[in-house]
Amino acid sequence: LNLPDHLVDSALEGASFFSLTPHPSDDTKLLTQGLMAGDEARNGIITLEINLLTGQVTAERSANGAITLSPRMLTLGAWTVVLSEDGTQLVTSSAVSQSQALRAVSVISILGKKKNLPATALASMESHLGSNVFTIRFGSETAVVKIEEDGELKLVYHQEGTVVSASLALRGASKDASGAHVAGVVFTHPKNQSTMLQVVDVLSGSVFSSEAFPDLDLPQLGGGDRAFLNTFQRKDGGHGFRLLLVGRDASLSLLQQGSVVWTREESLGSIQDTHFVDLPPEKGGMHVGTLSALVSGGTKALEQMVPQFLRHLYLQMLHIKVTLKIASAAEVAELLLERRSHGVKLRESWDAQGFRKIIVVQTRPGKLLGLHNGDGRVLWSRMLPAPASPESSPHSCLLWRLPPQDHVAPQMLTVTGNNIHVIDAWTGALVSSTSLPFSAHRVLPTQLIDSEGRRVLLLVAPDHSAHIFPDTSEASLLVLDHLSALFYYEVEEETDSISGYAFTQEPGSSNKLAGLHLWTVAFPEKLLTHASRSPEDHVHSHTRILGDRSTLYKYLNPNTLFVATSPGASSSPAAPEPHVTAYLLDTVSGKVLYRVRHQGATGPVQAVFSEHWVVYHYWNVHASRNEVSVLEVYDDDATRRAPSLLEAMALSAVGSSSLPSMSSLSLPAVRVLGQSYFFSLGVKTMGVTSTHKGITSKNVLLGTSTDQVLALEKRFLDPRRPTRPSPTDREEGLVPYSPNLPIIPHHIITTTHQVVGLRGIVSAPSRLESTSLVFAFGLDLFYTRVTPSKMYDTLDDHEFSYALLVFTLVALVVGTIVTGILVQQKELQMKWK
């Protein structure tokens, strides 16, 4: 804006503008309204008139009052409405009058309520349709209020637990009140708890139409957030209505004629956490063999199997018709439904290979969903209550209970502020809810498991004290027995520092621990990212046998943290040259184990930590290329070299962990090997494959800037890759060094697909050691299975010769019969002799 000199004064200084609307009587002008900052609070409204042709401010009007105002402001026609900071009053002011005076009205007096409930939201209802109407939400109720020509506020309609759509002007001649301004109101009926849709005239408050939607569970959506009303012409010439409802769980539902036409779980585009859970076992032996059923059940079993045989025969005929393309649309749909419900890949029960899983995801709105990994369909969903205050910690979710019995469902646990919810991982049912006397700042899962398969948790409060959960004597004893080994750290991005803490027993309490600050590392640069090992990271071998028969011992301290820092962007000539510094930090003692600086590098940095190595990606400014670096950490303590070669080979072969103990309180010397490579693609996120025992070679999963996932073999990220391989290097299987990492097309596991908005990659083991399950998420979801070392523990259907097997079996049978006949003839001849 080109402000005249006489307008640049103390009145505009500190003003904040929140509304921009057309002038109600002059098409060449705009009105912008804002709040003026007084000595202590915002207590005034300021209005500027702007000429659209010149951009000049042609007029300024302001008015002050004694009420502190909030930024929730609306301009409806010639009037401006502002909600007070405490939500108890509505303040109106003329947007065009030269005498701009403030008038305050109590919300309670408008609504006729005796309860002192502050308003929580203020929203416009498409004021350009000519209706000076807005909605105000207070507590669990929503009201429609109209501004009269003289600025008076009039209650038009109110309902408990509602979401109101934008107003809609009815067009066309019909027996209905054409030209009326209506809005859709969605609420839960107080008696039968069914979801209702009322179409209300926003000018008079009369109900235009009312429909019930028994199939829609509005509380399960967390309530309504927004709604969009649309109209269509019915066969009788009247107006029909359909409404698109946006739930607080970010779901979309289309409502029309008393039914939910469709529902979309749009919250899946904001996944924050992911867990793989086994499906329940199959019920009642549904796949018992025909012969065993006949033997055990006799005639009764045969009678029961005749309908199954006829059904199977019918489906075979249906399959032939679909193959020949002579089936009707209904028959095609029936066959697809049958395949979905009875296909091996899509069954809702666990399999021996561990391929079928439930993917439990937690989304940003606080909704948990269970997805079948066969086709991604939603098996169950559960909307969690919102935090009591915006300052509460966000939802955290973890797999809490894994019962030893296969028929008992595992349980998920979520913590939000001071509420704990336990969810059945198979059905999504709410098992229990617990209220805490404090707000949990952080949830620390330990490696301690009680007799019921529940993981013992430490719920850390803002003062760093911790409460033991579950609150049982068994859990308290487990924690107290291992108290000296419990440590944790906190990353403070605001101060670019990391602090370490331990716990001591709180005097007079059996389930509360006092926090003890141990150390703080303040980094001189901006902290970009950090990464640590997953507790589920399985390690089979603690040693690495080299080509010359020497041994390297992996540094497998679980308290090792990778940190990357950078000086950040600066336009100052004295600013240091851009670089990225990588640290390896022990989180128990706070000691820096290793540090390396990459000159000419800058963020963002993506990293993944597994076993004894870390891989990270950054941008090289000097080379204008992406780079990927790898660090491998080995234990260089002299005691690690004590075992003989045969003992080391035995340890490597059987995966034994019978090595000298390791303590972060007396850290050994470490040897760090590093190497950097150019990579032709940008990386948005990283992951690593996980297998059941950790025997299979690992692949680094790179989420590229093209929204695809590349499975890069770890052998290409070996810091010991030689430039000129010696015979011992070739015997060890080292790949010759090349400065560029290869991109092999068939290693792009997303093939031709793109995971739009890719944000994360999660891997989980199957029961087959060769196979890892990979789930990538963003706006799209992608799932697949990968075999980093190929399927060495399974026969390949394409390579296995069934014909040769049948031929061999037939030959054995024929040979057995012929041999038997020859033996009988020979024995008979010997008896005659």
mmCIF file of N, CA and C in Angstrom, residues 312-358:
data_model
loop_
_atom_site.group_PDB
_atom_site.id
_atom_site.type_symbol
_atom_site.label_atom_id
_atom_site.label_comp_id
_atom_site.label_asym_id
_atom_site.label_seq_id
_atom_site.Cartn_x
_atom_site.Cartn_y
_atom_site.Cartn_z
ATOM 1 N N HIS A 312 -18.030 -74.068 -5.356
ATOM 2 C CA HIS A 312 -16.743 -74.039 -6.052
ATOM 3 C C HIS A 312 -16.931 -74.252 -7.546
ATOM 4 N N LEU A 313 -17.814 -75.172 -7.917
ATOM 5 C CA LEU A 313 -18.080 -75.420 -9.330
ATOM 6 C C LEU A 313 -18.699 -74.193 -9.989
ATOM 7 N N TYR A 314 -19.613 -73.536 -9.277
ATOM 8 C CA TYR A 314 -20.248 -72.325 -9.804
ATOM 9 C C TYR A 314 -19.210 -71.223 -10.045
ATOM 10 N N LEU A 315 -18.279 -71.064 -9.109
ATOM 11 C CA LEU A 315 -17.253 -70.035 -9.263
ATOM 12 C C LEU A 315 -16.321 -70.349 -10.421
ATOM 13 N N GLN A 316 -16.032 -71.621 -10.649
ATOM 14 C CA GLN A 316 -15.217 -71.996 -11.794
ATOM 15 C C GLN A 316 -15.914 -71.619 -13.093
ATOM 16 N N MET A 317 -17.206 -71.872 -13.185
ATOM 17 C CA MET A 317 -17.973 -71.486 -14.380
ATOM 18 C C MET A 317 -17.991 -69.968 -14.533
ATOM 19 N N LEU A 318 -18.114 -69.275 -13.397
ATOM 20 C CA LEU A 318 -18.108 -67.812 -13.449
ATOM 21 C C LEU A 318 -16.760 -67.298 -13.939
ATOM 22 N N HIS A 319 -15.692 -67.938 -13.513
ATOM 23 C CA HIS A 319 -14.353 -67.533 -13.942
ATOM 24 C C HIS A 319 -14.175 -67.748 -15.445
ATOM 25 N N ILE A 320 -14.721 -68.845 -15.967
ATOM 26 C CA ILE A 320 -14.634 -69.107 -17.408
ATOM 27 C C ILE A 320 -15.400 -68.042 -18.180
ATOM 28 N N LYS A 321 -16.580 -67.651 -17.699
ATOM 29 C CA LYS A 321 -17.370 -66.628 -18.379
ATOM 30 C C LYS A 321 -16.652 -65.277 -18.380
ATOM 31 N N VAL A 322 -16.007 -64.948 -17.262
ATOM 32 C CA VAL A 322 -15.276 -63.680 -17.201
ATOM 33 C C VAL A 322 -14.071 -63.720 -18.130
ATOM 34 N N THR A 323 -13.397 -64.865 -18.192
ATOM 35 C CA THR A 323 -12.238 -64.994 -19.080
ATOM 36 C C THR A 323 -12.641 -64.850 -20.537
ATOM 37 N N LEU A 324 -13.801 -65.420 -20.908
ATOM 38 C CA LEU A 324 -14.306 -65.321 -22.281
ATOM 39 C C LEU A 324 -15.040 -64.018 -22.552
ATOM 40 N N LYS A 325 -15.134 -63.147 -21.527
ATOM 41 C CA LYS A 325 -15.769 -61.828 -21.639
ATOM 42 C C LYS A 325 -17.235 -61.925 -22.036
ATOM 43 N N ILE A 326 -17.932 -62.916 -21.491
ATOM 44 C CA ILE A 326 -19.366 -63.050 -21.738
ATOM 45 C C ILE A 326 -20.154 -62.905 -20.439
ATOM 46 N N ALA A 327 -19.484 -62.497 -19.358
ATOM 47 C CA ALA A 327 -20.147 -62.337 -18.067
ATOM 48 C C ALA A 327 -20.739 -60.937 -17.958
ATOM 49 N N SER A 328 -21.813 -60.833 -17.208
ATOM 50 C CA SER A 328 -22.441 -59.540 -16.959
ATOM 51 C C SER A 328 -21.646 -58.770 -15.914
ATOM 52 N N ALA A 329 -21.998 -57.480 -15.754
ATOM 53 C CA ALA A 329 -21.292 -56.655 -14.770
ATOM 54 C C ALA A 329 -21.506 -57.173 -13.351
ATOM 55 N N ALA A 330 -22.723 -57.683 -13.078
ATOM 56 C CA ALA A 330 -23.000 -58.227 -11.747
ATOM 57 C C ALA A 330 -22.163 -59.477 -11.482
ATOM 58 N N GLU A 331 -21.973 -60.325 -12.489
ATOM 59 C CA GLU A 331 -21.168 -61.529 -12.316
ATOM 60 C C GLU A 331 -19.691 -61.189 -12.121
ATOM 61 N N VAL A 332 -19.204 -60.163 -12.830
ATOM 62 C CA VAL A 332 -17.820 -59.723 -12.643
ATOM 63 C C VAL A 332 -17.621 -59.195 -11.224
ATOM 64 N N ALA A 333 -18.581 -58.393 -10.741
ATOM 65 C CA ALA A 333 -18.483 -57.863 -9.380
ATOM 66 C C ALA A 333 -18.539 -58.990 -8.350
ATOM 67 N N GLU A 334 -19.370 -60.011 -8.603
ATOM 68 C CA GLU A 334 -19.462 -61.136 -7.677
ATOM 69 C C GLU A 334 -18.149 -61.910 -7.611
ATOM 70 N N LEU A 335 -17.511 -62.109 -8.754
ATOM 71 C CA LEU A 335 -16.246 -62.827 -8.770
ATOM 72 C C LEU A 335 -15.148 -62.030 -8.061
ATOM 73 N N LEU A 336 -15.124 -60.716 -8.281
ATOM 74 C CA LEU A 336 -14.130 -59.882 -7.603
ATOM 75 C C LEU A 336 -14.324 -59.908 -6.099
ATOM 76 N N LEU A 337 -15.591 -59.862 -5.659
ATOM 77 C CA LEU A 337 -15.871 -59.913 -4.235
ATOM 78 C C LEU A 337 -15.438 -61.248 -3.635
ATOM 79 N N GLU A 338 -15.667 -62.332 -4.375
ATOM 80 C CA GLU A 338 -15.265 -63.652 -3.894
ATOM 81 C C GLU A 338 -13.749 -63.757 -3.784
ATOM 82 N N ARG A 339 -13.043 -63.208 -4.773
ATOM 83 C CA ARG A 339 -11.585 -63.244 -4.724
ATOM 84 C C ARG A 339 -11.053 -62.403 -3.567
ATOM 85 N N ARG A 340 -11.701 -61.275 -3.312
ATOM 86 C CA ARG A 340 -11.267 -60.411 -2.232
ATOM 87 C C ARG A 340 -11.461 -61.078 -0.869
ATOM 88 N N SER A 341 -12.588 -61.787 -0.715
ATOM 89 C CA SER A 341 -12.900 -62.357 0.591
ATOM 90 C C SER A 341 -12.204 -63.695 0.831
ATOM 91 N N HIS A 342 -11.844 -64.412 -0.227
ATOM 92 C CA HIS A 342 -11.265 -65.738 -0.035
ATOM 93 C C HIS A 342 -9.882 -65.898 -0.669
ATOM 94 N N GLY A 343 -9.345 -64.828 -1.290
ATOM 95 C CA GLY A 343 -8.009 -64.929 -1.869
ATOM 96 C C GLY A 343 -6.960 -65.086 -0.781
ATOM 97 N N VAL A 344 -5.915 -65.814 -1.105
ATOM 98 C CA VAL A 344 -4.860 -66.070 -0.122
ATOM 99 C C VAL A 344 -4.201 -64.767 0.309
ATOM 100 N N LYS A 345 -3.969 -63.874 -0.617
ATOM 101 C CA LYS A 345 -3.279 -62.626 -0.319
ATOM 102 C C LYS A 345 -4.120 -61.690 0.541
ATOM 103 N N LEU A 346 -5.455 -61.798 0.429
ATOM 104 C CA LEU A 346 -6.327 -60.830 1.074
ATOM 105 C C LEU A 346 -7.046 -61.383 2.300
ATOM 106 N N ARG A 347 -6.708 -62.579 2.727
ATOM 107 C CA ARG A 347 -7.355 -63.123 3.908
ATOM 108 C C ARG A 347 -7.015 -62.288 5.135
ATOM 109 N N GLU A 348 -7.942 -62.237 6.047
ATOM 110 C CA GLU A 348 -7.741 -61.472 7.272
ATOM 111 C C GLU A 348 -7.270 -62.396 8.395
ATOM 112 N N SER A 349 -6.289 -63.217 8.098
ATOM 113 C CA SER A 349 -5.695 -64.119 9.079
ATOM 114 C C SER A 349 -4.213 -64.250 8.758
ATOM 115 N N TRP A 350 -3.446 -64.632 9.766
ATOM 116 C CA TRP A 350 -1.999 -64.695 9.587
ATOM 117 C C TRP A 350 -1.618 -65.903 8.738
ATOM 118 N N ASP A 351 -0.442 -65.829 8.122
ATOM 119 C CA ASP A 351 0.080 -66.923 7.319
ATOM 120 C C ASP A 351 1.425 -67.361 7.870
ATOM 121 N N ALA A 352 1.836 -68.555 7.471
ATOM 122 C CA ALA A 352 3.061 -69.139 8.023
ATOM 123 C C ALA A 352 4.299 -68.340 7.643
ATOM 124 N N GLN A 353 4.287 -67.685 6.477
ATOM 125 C CA GLN A 353 5.453 -66.904 6.041
ATOM 126 C C GLN A 353 5.503 -65.520 6.684
ATOM 127 N N GLY A 354 4.408 -65.082 7.294
ATOM 128 C CA GLY A 354 4.391 -63.758 7.909
ATOM 129 C C GLY A 354 4.257 -62.639 6.909
ATOM 130 N N PHE A 355 3.661 -62.926 5.732
ATOM 131 C CA PHE A 355 3.499 -61.890 4.717
ATOM 132 C C PHE A 355 2.270 -61.021 4.977
ATOM 133 N N ARG A 356 1.193 -61.623 5.501
ATOM 134 C CA ARG A 356 -0.036 -60.855 5.730
ATOM 135 C C ARG A 356 0.057 -60.161 7.091
ATOM 136 N N LYS A 357 -0.129 -58.850 7.067
ATOM 137 C CA LYS A 357 0.008 -58.041 8.278
ATOM 138 C C LYS A 357 -1.079 -56.972 8.325
ATOM 139 N N ILE A 358 -1.273 -56.444 9.521
ATOM 140 C CA ILE A 358 -2.033 -55.205 9.698
ATOM 141 C C ILE A 358 -1.023 -54.071 9.841
#
